Short mmCIF file of C-alpha atoms in Angstrom, two decimals:
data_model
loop_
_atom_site.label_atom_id
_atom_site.label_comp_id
_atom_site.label_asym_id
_atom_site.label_seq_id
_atom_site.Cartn_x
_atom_site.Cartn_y
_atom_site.Cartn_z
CA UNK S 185 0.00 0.00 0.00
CA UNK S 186 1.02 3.95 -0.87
CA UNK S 187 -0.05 7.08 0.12
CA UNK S 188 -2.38 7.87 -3.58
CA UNK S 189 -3.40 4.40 -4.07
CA UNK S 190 -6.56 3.94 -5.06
CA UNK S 191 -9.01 1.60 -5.48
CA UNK S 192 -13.57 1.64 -6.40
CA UNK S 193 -16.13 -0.44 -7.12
CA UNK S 194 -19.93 0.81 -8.76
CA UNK S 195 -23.28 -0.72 -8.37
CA UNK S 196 -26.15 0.17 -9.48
CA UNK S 197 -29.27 0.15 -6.29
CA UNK S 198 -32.17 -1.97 -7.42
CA UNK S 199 -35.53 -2.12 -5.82
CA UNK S 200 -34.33 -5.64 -4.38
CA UNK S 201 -31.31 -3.93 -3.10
CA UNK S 202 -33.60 -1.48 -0.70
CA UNK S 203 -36.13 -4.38 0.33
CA UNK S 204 -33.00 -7.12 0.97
CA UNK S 205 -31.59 -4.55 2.83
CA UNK S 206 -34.37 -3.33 5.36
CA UNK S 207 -35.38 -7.40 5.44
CA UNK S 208 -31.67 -7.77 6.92
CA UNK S 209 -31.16 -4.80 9.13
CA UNK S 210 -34.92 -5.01 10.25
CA UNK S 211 -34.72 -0.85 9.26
CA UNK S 212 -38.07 -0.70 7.37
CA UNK S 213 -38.45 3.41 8.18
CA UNK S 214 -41.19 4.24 5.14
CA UNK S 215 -39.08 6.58 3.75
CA UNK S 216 -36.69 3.60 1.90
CA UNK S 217 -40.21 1.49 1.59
CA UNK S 218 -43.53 3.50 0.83
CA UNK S 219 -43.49 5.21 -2.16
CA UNK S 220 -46.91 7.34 -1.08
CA UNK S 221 -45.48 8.06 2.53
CA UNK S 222 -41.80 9.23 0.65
CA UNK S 223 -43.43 11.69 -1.49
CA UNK S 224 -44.76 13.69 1.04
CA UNK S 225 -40.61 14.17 2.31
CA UNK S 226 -37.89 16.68 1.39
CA UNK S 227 -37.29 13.85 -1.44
CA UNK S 228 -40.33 13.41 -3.09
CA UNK S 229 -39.33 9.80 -3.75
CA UNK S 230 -37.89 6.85 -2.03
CA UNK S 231 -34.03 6.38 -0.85
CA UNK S 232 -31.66 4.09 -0.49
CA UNK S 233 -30.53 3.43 3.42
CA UNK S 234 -27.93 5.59 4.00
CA UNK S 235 -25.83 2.26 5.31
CA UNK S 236 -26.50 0.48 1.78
CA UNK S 237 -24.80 3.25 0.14
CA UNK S 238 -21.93 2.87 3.08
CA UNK S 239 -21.39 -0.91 2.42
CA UNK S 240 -19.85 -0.29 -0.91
CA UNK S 241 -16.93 1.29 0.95
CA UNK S 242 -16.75 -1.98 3.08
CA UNK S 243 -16.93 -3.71 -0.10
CA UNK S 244 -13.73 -1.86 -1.54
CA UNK S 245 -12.11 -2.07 1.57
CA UNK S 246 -12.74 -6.17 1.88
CA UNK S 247 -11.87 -7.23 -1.39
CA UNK S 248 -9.68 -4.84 -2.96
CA UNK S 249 -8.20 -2.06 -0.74
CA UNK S 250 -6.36 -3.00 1.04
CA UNK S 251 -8.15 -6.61 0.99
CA UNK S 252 -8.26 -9.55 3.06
CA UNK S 253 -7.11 -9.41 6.59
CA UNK S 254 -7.57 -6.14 6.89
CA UNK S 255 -9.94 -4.68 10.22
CA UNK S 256 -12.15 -1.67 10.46
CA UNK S 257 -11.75 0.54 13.56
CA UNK S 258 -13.09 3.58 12.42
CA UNK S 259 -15.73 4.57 10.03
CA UNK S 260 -17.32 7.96 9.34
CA UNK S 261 -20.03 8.58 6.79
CA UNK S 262 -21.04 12.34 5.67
CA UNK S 263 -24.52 11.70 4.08
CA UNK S 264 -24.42 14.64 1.18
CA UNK S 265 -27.21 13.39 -1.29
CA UNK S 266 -29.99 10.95 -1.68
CA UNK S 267 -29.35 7.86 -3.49
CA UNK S 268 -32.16 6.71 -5.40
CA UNK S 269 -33.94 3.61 -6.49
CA UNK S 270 -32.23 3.19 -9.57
CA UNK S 271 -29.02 5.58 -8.88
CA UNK S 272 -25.67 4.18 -10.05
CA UNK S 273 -22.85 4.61 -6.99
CA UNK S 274 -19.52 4.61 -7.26
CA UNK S 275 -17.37 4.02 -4.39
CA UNK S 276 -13.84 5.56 -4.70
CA UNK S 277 -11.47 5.27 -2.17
CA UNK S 278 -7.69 6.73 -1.37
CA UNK S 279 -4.91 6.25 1.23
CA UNK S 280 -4.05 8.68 3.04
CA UNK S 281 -1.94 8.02 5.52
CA UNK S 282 -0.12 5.00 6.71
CA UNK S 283 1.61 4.77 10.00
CA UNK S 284 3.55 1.68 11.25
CA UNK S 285 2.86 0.86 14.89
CA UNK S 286 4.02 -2.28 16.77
CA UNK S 287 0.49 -4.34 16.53
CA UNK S 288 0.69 -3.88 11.99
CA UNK S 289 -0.46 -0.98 10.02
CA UNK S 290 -2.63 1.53 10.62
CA UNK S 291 -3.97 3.46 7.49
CA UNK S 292 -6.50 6.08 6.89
CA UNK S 293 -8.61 6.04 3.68
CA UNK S 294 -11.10 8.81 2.18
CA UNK S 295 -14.07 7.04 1.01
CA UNK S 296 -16.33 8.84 -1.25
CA UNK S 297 -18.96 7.77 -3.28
CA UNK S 298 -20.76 9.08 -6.26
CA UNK S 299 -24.10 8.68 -8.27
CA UNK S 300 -24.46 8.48 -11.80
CA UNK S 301 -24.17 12.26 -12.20
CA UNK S 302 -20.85 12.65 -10.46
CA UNK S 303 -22.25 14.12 -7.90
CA UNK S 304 -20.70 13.25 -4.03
CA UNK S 305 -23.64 11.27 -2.66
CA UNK S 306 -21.24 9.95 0.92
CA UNK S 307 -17.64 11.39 2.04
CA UNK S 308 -15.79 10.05 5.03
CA UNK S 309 -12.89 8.55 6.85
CA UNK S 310 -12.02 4.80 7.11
CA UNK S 311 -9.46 4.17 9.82
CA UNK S 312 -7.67 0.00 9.09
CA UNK S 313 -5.36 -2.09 10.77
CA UNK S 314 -3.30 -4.10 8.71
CA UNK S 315 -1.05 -7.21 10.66
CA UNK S 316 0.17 -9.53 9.47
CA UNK S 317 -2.00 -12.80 8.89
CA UNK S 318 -0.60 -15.55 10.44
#
């Protein structure tokens, strides 16, 4: 790993996604399910859960940046914009900082993510500790 690396992955949010998702996390708030109770919100249509669009930045971090063996201590999410049913997101992510202490690795990654427009949907701060696997 470098300071600059960088690594994404995109998906685009289905309306299987948002119902799979409240099914597992039990977070059915009307807003993500009930199209006539969203329209009557700030959005005038249904979102994605805020943590959906978060778990792409888990997925980047578990499978390609920095990968297997890696742990999460620290996560922060800065919700900017909706993501839609339908939306495209991009998860982009970049080291940092890496500082060697005696129990591995620890390195700091922005995560941002994106819709379809370009448009900075999620920024924050992932905070990893990389050891060696034994």
């Amino acid at each position: 790993m470098y300071i600059g690396q960088t690594a994404f992955l995109e998906r685009t949010f289905e309306e299987s996604d948002i119902i799979n998702f409240a099914n597992l996390t039990l977070d059915t708030n009307p807003v993500h399910l009930d199209e006539g109770f969203a329209k009557h919100t700030r959005f005038k249509k249904r979102i994605a859960h805020g943590l959906l669009t978060g778990s792409l930045i888990g997925a980047v971090l578990g499978t390609k940046l920095p990968g297997s063996g890696a742990v999460l201590l620290k996560q922060s999410f800065n919700f900017k914009e909706p993501v839609f049913v339908g939306d495209r997101v991009k998860a982009v992510l970049e080291v940092t900082e890496i500082n060697e202490k005696s129990i591995g690795k620890i390195v700091k990654i922005k995560s941002r993510c994106f819709n379809q427009f370009e448009i900075i949907v999620l920024d924050g701060e992932s905070t990893l500790l990389i050891s060696a696997i034994k």
